[in-house]
JSON list of C-alpha atoms and ligand atoms in Angstrom, two decimals:
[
{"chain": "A", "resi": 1173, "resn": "UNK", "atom": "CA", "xyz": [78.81, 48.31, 24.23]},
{"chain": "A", "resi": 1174, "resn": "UNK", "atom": "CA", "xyz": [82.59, 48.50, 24.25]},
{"chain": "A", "resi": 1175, "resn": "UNK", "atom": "CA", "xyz": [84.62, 45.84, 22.50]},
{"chain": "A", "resi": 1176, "resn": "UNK", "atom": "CA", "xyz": [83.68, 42.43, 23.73]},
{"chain": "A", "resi": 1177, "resn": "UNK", "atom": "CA", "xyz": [87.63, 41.86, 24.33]},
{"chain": "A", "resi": 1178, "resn": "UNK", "atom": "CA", "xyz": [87.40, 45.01, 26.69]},
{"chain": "A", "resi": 1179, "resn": "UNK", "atom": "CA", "xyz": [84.54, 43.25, 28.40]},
{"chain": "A", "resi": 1180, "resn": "UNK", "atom": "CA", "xyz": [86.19, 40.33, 28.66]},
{"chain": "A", "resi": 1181, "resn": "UNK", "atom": "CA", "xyz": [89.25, 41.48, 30.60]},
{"chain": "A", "resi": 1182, "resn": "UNK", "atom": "CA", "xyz": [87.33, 43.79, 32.92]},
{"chain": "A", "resi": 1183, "resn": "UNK", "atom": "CA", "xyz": [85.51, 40.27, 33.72]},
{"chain": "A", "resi": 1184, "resn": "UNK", "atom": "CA", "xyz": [88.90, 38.47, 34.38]},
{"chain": "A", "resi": 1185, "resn": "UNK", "atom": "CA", "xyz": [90.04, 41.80, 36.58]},
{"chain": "A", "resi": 1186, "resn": "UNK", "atom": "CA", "xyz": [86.83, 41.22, 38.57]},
{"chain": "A", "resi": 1187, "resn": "UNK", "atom": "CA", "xyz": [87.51, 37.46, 39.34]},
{"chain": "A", "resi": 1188, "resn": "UNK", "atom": "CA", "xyz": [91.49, 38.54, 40.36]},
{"chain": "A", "resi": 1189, "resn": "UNK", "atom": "CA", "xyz": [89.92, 41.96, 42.64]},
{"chain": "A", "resi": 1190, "resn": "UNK", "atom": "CA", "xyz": [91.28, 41.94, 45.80]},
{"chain": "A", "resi": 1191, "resn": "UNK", "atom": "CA", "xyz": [90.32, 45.52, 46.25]},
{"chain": "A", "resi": 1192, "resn": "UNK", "atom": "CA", "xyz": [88.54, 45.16, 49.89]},
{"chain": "A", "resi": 1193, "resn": "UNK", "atom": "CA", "xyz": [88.01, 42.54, 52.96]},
{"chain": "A", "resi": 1194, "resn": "UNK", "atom": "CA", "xyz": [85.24, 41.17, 51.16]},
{"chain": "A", "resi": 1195, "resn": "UNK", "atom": "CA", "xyz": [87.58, 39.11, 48.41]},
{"chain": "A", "resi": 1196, "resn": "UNK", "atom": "CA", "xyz": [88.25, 36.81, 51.31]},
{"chain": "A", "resi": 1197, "resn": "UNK", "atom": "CA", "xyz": [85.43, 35.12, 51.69]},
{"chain": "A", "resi": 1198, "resn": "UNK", "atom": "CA", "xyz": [83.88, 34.93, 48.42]},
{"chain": "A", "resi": 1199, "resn": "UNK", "atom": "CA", "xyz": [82.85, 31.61, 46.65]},
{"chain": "A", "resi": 1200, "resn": "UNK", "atom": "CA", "xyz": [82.87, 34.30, 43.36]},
{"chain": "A", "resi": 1201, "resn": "UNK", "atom": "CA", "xyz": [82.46, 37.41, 42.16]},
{"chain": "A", "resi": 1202, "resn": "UNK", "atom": "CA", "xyz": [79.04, 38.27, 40.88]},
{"chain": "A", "resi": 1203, "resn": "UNK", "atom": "CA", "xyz": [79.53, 40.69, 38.10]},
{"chain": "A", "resi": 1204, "resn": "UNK", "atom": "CA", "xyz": [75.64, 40.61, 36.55]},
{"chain": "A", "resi": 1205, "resn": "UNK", "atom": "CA", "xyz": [73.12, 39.25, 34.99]},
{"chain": "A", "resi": 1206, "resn": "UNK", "atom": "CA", "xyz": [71.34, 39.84, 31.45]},
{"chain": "A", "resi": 1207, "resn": "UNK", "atom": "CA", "xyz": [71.38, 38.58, 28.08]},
{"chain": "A", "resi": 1208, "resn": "UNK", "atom": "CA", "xyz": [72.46, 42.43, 26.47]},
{"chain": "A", "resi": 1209, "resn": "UNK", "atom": "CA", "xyz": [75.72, 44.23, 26.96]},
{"chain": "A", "resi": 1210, "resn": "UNK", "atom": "CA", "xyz": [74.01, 47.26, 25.46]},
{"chain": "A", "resi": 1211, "resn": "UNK", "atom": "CA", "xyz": [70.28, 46.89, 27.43]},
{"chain": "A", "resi": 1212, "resn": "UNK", "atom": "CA", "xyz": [68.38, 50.23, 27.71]},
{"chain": "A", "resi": 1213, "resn": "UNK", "atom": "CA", "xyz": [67.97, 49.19, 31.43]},
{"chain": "A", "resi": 1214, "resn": "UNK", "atom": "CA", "xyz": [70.06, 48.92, 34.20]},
{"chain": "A", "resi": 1215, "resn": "UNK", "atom": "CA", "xyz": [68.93, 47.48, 37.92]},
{"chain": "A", "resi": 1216, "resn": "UNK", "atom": "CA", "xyz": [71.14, 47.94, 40.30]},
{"chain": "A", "resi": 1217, "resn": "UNK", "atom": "CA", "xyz": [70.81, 46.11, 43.75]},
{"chain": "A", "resi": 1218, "resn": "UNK", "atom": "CA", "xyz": [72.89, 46.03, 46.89]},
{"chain": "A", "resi": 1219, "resn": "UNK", "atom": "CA", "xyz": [75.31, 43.15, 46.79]},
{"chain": "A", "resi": 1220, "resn": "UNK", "atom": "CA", "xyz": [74.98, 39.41, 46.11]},
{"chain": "A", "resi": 1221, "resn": "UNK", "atom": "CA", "xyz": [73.47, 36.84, 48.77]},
{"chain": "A", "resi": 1222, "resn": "UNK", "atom": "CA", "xyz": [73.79, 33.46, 49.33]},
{"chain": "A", "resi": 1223, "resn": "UNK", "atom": "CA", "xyz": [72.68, 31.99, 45.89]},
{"chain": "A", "resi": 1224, "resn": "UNK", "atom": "CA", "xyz": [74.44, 34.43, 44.36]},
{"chain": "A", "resi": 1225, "resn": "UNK", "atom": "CA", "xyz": [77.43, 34.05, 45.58]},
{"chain": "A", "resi": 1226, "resn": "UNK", "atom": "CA", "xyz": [77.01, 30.30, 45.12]},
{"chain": "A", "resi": 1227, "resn": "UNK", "atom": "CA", "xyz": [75.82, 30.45, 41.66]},
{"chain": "A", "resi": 1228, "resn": "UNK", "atom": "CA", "xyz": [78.02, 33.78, 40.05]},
{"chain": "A", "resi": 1229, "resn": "UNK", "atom": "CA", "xyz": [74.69, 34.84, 39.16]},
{"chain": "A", "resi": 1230, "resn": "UNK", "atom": "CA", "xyz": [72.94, 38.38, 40.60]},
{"chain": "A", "resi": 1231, "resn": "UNK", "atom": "CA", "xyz": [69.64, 37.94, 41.76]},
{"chain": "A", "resi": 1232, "resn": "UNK", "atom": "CA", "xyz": [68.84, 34.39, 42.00]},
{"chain": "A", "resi": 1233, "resn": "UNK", "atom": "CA", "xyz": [67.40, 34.19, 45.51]},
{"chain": "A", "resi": 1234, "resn": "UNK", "atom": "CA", "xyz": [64.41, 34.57, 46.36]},
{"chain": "A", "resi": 1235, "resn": "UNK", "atom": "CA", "xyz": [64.63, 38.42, 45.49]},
{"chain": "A", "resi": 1236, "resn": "UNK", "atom": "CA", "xyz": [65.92, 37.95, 42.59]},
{"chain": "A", "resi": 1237, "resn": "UNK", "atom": "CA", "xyz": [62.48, 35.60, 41.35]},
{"chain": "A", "resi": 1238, "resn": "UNK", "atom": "CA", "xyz": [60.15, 38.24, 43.09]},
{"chain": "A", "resi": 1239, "resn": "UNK", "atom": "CA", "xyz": [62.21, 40.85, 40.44]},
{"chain": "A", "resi": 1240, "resn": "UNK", "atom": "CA", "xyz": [61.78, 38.30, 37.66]},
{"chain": "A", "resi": 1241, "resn": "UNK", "atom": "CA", "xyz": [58.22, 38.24, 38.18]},
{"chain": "A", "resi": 1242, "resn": "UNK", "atom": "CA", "xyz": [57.67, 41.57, 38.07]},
{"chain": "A", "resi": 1243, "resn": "UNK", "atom": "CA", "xyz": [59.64, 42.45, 35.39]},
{"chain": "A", "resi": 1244, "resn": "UNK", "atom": "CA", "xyz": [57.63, 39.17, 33.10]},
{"chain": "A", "resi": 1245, "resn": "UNK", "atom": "CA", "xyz": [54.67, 40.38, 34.65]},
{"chain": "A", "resi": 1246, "resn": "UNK", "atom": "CA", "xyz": [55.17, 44.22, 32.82]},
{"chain": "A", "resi": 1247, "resn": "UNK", "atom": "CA", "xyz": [56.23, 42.34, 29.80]},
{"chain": "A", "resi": 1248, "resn": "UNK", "atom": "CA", "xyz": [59.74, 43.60, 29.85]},
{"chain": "A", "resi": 1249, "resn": "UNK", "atom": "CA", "xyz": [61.75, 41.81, 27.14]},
{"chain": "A", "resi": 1250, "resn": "UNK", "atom": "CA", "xyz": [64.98, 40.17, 29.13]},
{"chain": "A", "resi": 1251, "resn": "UNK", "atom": "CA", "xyz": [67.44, 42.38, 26.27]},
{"chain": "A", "resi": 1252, "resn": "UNK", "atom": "CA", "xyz": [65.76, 45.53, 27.47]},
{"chain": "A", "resi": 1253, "resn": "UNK", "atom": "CA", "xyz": [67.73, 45.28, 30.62]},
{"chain": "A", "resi": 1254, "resn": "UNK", "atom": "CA", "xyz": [71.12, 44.39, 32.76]},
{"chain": "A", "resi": 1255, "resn": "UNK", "atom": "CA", "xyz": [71.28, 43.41, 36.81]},
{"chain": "A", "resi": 1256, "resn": "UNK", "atom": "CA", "xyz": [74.20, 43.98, 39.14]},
{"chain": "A", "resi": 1257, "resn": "UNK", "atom": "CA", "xyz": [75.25, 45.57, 42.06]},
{"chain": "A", "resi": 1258, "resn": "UNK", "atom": "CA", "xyz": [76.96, 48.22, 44.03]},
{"chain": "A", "resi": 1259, "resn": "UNK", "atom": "CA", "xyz": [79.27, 45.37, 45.36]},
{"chain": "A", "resi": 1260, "resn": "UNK", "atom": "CA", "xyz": [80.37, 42.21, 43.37]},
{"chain": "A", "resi": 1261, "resn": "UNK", "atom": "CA", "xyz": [81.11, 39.84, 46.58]},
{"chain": "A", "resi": 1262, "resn": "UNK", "atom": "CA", "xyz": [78.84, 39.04, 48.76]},
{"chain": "A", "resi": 1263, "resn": "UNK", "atom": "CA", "xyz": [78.88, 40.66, 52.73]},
{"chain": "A", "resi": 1264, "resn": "UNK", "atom": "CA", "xyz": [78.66, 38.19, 55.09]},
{"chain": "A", "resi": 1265, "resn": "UNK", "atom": "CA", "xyz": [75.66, 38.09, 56.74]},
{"chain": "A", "resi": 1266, "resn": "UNK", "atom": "CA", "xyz": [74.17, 40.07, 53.97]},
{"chain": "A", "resi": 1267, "resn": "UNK", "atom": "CA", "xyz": [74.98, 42.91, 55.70]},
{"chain": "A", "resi": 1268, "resn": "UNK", "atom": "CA", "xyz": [74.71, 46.00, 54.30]},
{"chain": "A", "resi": 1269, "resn": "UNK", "atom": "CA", "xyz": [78.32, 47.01, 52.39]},
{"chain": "A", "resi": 1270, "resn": "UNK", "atom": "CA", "xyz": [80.37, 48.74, 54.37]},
{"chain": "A", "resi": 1271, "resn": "UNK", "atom": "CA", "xyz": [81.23, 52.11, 52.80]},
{"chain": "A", "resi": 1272, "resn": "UNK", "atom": "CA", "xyz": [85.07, 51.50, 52.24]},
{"chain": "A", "resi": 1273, "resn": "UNK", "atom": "CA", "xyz": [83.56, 47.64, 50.64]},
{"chain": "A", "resi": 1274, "resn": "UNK", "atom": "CA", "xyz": [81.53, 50.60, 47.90]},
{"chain": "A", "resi": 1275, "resn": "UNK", "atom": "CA", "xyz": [83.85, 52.45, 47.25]},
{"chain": "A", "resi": 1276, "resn": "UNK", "atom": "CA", "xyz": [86.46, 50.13, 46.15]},
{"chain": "A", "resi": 1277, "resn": "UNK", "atom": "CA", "xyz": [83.70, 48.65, 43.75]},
{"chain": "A", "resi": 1278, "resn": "UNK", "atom": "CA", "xyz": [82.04, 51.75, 42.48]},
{"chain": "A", "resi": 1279, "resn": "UNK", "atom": "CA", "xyz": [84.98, 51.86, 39.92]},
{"chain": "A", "resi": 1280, "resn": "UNK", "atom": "CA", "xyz": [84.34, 48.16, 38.78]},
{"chain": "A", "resi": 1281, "resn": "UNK", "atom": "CA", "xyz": [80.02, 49.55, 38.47]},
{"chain": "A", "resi": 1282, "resn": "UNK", "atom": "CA", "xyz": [81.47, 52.89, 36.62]},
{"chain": "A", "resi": 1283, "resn": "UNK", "atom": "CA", "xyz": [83.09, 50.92, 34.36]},
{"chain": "A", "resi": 1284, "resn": "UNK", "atom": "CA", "xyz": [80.23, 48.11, 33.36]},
{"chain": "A", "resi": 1285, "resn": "UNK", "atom": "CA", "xyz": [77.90, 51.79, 33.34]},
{"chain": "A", "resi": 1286, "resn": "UNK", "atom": "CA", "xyz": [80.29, 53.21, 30.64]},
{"chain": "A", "resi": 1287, "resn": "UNK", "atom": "CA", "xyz": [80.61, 50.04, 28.57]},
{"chain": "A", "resi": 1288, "resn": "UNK", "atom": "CA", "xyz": [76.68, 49.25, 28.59]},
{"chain": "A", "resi": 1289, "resn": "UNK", "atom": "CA", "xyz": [75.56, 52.69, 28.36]},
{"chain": "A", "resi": 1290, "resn": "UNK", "atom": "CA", "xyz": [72.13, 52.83, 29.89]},
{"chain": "A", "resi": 1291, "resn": "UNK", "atom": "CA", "xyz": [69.35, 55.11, 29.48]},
{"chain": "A", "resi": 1292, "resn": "UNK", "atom": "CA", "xyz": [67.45, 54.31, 32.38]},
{"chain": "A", "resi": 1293, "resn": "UNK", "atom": "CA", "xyz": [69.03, 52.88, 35.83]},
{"chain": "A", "resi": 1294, "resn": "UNK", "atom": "CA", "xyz": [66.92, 51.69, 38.16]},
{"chain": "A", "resi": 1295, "resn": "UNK", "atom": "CA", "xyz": [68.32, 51.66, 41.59]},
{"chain": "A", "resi": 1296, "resn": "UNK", "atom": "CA", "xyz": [66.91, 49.02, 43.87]},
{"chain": "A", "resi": 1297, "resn": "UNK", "atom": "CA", "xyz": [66.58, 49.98, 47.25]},
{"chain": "A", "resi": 1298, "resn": "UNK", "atom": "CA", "xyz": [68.63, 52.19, 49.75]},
{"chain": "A", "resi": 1299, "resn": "UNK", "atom": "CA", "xyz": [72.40, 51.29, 49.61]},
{"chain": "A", "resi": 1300, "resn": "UNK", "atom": "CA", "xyz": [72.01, 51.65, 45.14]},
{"chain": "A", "resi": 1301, "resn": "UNK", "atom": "CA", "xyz": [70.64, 55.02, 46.12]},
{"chain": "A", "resi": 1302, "resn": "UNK", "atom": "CA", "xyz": [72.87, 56.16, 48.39]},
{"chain": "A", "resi": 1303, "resn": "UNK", "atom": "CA", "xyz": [75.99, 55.66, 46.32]},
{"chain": "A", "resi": 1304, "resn": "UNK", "atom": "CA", "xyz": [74.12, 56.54, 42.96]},
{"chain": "A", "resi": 1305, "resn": "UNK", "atom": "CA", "xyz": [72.35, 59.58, 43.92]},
{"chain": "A", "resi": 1306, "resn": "UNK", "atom": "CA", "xyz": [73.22, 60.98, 47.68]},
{"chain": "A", "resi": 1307, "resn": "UNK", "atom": "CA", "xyz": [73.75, 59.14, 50.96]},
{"chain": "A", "resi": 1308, "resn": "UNK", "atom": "CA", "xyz": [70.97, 61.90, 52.36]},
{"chain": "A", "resi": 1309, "resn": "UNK", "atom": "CA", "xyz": [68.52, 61.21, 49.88]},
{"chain": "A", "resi": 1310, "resn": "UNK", "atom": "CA", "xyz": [65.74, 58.89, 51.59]},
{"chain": "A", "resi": 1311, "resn": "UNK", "atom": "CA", "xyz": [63.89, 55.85, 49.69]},
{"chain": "A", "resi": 1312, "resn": "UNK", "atom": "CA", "xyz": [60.65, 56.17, 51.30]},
{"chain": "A", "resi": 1313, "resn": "UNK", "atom": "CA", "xyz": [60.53, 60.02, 49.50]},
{"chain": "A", "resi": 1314, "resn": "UNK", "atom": "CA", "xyz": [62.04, 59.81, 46.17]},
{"chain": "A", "resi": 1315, "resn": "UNK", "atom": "CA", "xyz": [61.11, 56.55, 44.65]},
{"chain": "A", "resi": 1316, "resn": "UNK", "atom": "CA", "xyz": [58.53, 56.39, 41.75]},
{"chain": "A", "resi": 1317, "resn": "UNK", "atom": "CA", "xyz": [60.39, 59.97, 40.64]},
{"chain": "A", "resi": 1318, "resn": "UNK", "atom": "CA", "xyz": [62.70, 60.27, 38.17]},
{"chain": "A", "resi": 1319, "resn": "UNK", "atom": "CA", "xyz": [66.25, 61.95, 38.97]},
{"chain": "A", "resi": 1320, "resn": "UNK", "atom": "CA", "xyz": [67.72, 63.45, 35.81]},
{"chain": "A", "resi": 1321, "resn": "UNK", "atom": "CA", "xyz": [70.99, 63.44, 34.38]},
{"chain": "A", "resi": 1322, "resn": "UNK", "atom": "CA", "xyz": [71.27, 64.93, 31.13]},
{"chain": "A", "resi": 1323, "resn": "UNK", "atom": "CA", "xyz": [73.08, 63.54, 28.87]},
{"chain": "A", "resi": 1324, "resn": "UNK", "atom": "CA", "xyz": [73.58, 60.62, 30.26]},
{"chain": "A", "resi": 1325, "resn": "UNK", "atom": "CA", "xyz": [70.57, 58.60, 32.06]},
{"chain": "A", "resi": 1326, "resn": "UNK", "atom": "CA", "xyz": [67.64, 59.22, 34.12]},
{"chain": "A", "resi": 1327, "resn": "UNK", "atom": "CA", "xyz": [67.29, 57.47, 37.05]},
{"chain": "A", "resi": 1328, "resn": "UNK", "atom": "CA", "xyz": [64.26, 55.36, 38.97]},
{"chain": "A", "resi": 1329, "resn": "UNK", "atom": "CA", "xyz": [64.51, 54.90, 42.85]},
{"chain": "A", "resi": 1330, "resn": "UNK", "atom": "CA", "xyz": [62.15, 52.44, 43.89]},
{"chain": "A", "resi": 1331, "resn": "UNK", "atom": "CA", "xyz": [62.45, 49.84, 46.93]},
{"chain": "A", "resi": 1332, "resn": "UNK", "atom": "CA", "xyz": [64.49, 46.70, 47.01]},
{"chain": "A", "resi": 1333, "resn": "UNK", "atom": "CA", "xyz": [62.50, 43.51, 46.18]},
{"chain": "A", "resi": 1334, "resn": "UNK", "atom": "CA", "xyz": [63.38, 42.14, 49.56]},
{"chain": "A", "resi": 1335, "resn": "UNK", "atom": "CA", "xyz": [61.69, 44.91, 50.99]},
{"chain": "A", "resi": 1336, "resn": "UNK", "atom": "CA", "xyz": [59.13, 44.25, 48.63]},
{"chain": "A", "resi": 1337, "resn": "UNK", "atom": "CA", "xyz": [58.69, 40.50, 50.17]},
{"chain": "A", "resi": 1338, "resn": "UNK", "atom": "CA", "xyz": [58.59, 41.92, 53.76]},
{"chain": "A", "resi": 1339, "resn": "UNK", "atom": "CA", "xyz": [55.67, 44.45, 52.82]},
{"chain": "A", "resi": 1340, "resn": "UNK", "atom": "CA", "xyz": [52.85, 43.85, 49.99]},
{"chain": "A", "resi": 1341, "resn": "UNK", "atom": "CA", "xyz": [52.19, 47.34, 50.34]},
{"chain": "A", "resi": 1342, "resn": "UNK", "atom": "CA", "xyz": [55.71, 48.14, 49.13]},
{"chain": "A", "resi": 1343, "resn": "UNK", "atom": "CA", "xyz": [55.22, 45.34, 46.23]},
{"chain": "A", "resi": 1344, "resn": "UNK", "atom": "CA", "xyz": [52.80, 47.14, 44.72]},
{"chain": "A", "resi": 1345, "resn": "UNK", "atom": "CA", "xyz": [54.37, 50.64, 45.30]},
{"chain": "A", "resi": 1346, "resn": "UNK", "atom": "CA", "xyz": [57.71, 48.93, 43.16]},
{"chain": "A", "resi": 1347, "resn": "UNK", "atom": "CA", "xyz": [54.86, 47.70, 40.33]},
{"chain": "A", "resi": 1348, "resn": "UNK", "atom": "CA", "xyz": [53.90, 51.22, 39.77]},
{"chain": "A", "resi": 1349, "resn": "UNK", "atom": "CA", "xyz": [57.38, 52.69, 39.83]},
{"chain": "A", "resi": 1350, "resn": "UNK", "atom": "CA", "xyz": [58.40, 50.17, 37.50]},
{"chain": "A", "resi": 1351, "resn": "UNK", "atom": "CA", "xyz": [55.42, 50.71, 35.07]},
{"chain": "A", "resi": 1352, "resn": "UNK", "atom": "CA", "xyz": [56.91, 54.31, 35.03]},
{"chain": "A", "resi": 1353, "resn": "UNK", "atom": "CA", "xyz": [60.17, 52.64, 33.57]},
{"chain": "A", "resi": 1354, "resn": "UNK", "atom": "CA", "xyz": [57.94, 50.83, 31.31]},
{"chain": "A", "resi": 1355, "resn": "UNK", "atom": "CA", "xyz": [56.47, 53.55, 30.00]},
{"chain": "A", "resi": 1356, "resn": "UNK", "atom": "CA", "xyz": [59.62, 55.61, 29.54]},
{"chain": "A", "resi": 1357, "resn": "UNK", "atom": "CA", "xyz": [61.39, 52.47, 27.77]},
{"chain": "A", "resi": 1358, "resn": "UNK", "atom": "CA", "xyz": [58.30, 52.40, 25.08]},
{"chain": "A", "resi": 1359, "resn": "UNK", "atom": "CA", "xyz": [58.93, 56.44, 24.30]},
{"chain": "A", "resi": 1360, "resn": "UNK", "atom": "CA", "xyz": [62.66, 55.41, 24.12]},
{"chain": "A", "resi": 1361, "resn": "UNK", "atom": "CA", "xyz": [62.19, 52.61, 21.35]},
{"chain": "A", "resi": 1362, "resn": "UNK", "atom": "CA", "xyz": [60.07, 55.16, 19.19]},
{"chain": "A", "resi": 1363, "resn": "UNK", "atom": "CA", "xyz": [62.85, 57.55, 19.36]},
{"chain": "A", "resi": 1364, "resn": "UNK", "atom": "CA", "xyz": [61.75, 60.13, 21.92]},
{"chain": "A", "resi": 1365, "resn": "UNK", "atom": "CA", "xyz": [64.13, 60.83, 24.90]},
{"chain": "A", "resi": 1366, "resn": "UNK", "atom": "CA", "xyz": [62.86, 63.33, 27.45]},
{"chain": "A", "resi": 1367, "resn": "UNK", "atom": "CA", "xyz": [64.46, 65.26, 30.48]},
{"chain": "A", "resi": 1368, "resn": "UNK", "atom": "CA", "xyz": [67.94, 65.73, 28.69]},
{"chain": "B", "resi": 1513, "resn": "URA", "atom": "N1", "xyz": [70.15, 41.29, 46.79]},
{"chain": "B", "resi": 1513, "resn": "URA", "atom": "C1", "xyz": [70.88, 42.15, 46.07]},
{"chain": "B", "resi": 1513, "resn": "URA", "atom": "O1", "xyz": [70.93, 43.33, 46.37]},
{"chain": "B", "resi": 1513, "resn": "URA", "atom": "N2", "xyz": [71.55, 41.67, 45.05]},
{"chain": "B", "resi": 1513, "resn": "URA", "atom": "C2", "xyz": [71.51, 40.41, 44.67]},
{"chain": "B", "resi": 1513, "resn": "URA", "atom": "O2", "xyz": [72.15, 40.06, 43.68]},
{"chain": "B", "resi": 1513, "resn": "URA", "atom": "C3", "xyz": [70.72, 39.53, 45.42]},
{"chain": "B", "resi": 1513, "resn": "URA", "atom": "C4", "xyz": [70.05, 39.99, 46.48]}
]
């Protein structure tokens, strides 16, 4: 983790960003969630909702409990990992982000990625995918495999937990990906990194 006073003024830059339409409309700019600025684990989601935008908080809704659930449920510890998402105000509707919208964030997400350092990044869903890994990369056919990037992180596609509520089937498909994560972050605390 970079210097907490670093941290603190990309925060306040965050709050002031008036980088795309979405700034209008915002009750506030959700930035993350997580008790560790130097988690093993990032999640990255789409873009706040409703609650989220209400509360400042990422993933408070209801997909945000389904997540919490899961992630109690494979007895992650809540410093093993950091939420957020590819955009930090909420599109209305909760519409997916428009790609100009993700692109004037990614720099604010490059920057939280640099100062937190994570070893594993989990993207939630489609949109974290497309803008992580490749807009022609498909959900449905990568998730539960690890994409590689030496030297820096691997990364875990699996489906968004709203999905997830829509489809039990995909629940249960995100369980097992995530137990993969699990799994990875236990080799990781003994000291063994693999794939880079
Ligand atoms: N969906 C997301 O992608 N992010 C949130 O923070 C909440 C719901």
């Amino acid at each position: 983790m970079k210097a907490k006073t670093d941290w603190d003024e990309f925060v306040r830059a965050c709050k002031n960003c008036t980088g795309c339409g979405l700034a209008k409309n915002r009750n506030n700019v959700v930035i993350g969630r997580g008790t560790n600025l130097s988690a093993k684990i990032m999640l990255i989601g789409e873009g706040p909702g409703e609650q989220e935008d209400l509360t400042g908080q990422a993933f408070v809704g209801r997909a945000g409990k389904l997540l919490d659930l899961l992630m109690d449920a494979l007895m992650f510890d809540p410093d093993d990992y950091y939420i957020c998402n590819i955009v930090k105000c909420r599109p209305p509707g909760n519409r997916e982000p428009l790609k100009e919208e993700a692109m004037a964030c990614l720099p604010w997400l490059r920057y939280q990625v640099r100062c937190i350092k994570p070893e594993i990044i989990v993207c939630l869903g489609s949109t974290a995918l497309k803008y992580i890994v490749d807009e022609n990369v498909r959900i449905t056919r990568v998730r539960g495999n690890w994409i590689e990037r030496p030297g820096f992180f691997r990364i875990m596609p699996t489906y968004h937990p709203s999905a997830a509520l829509r489809d039990p089937n995909k629940k249960e498909e995100m369980y097992d990906d995530m137990k993969k994560v699990r799994e990875y972050l236990k080799e990781l605390k003994k000291g063994i990194k693999l794939g880079s």
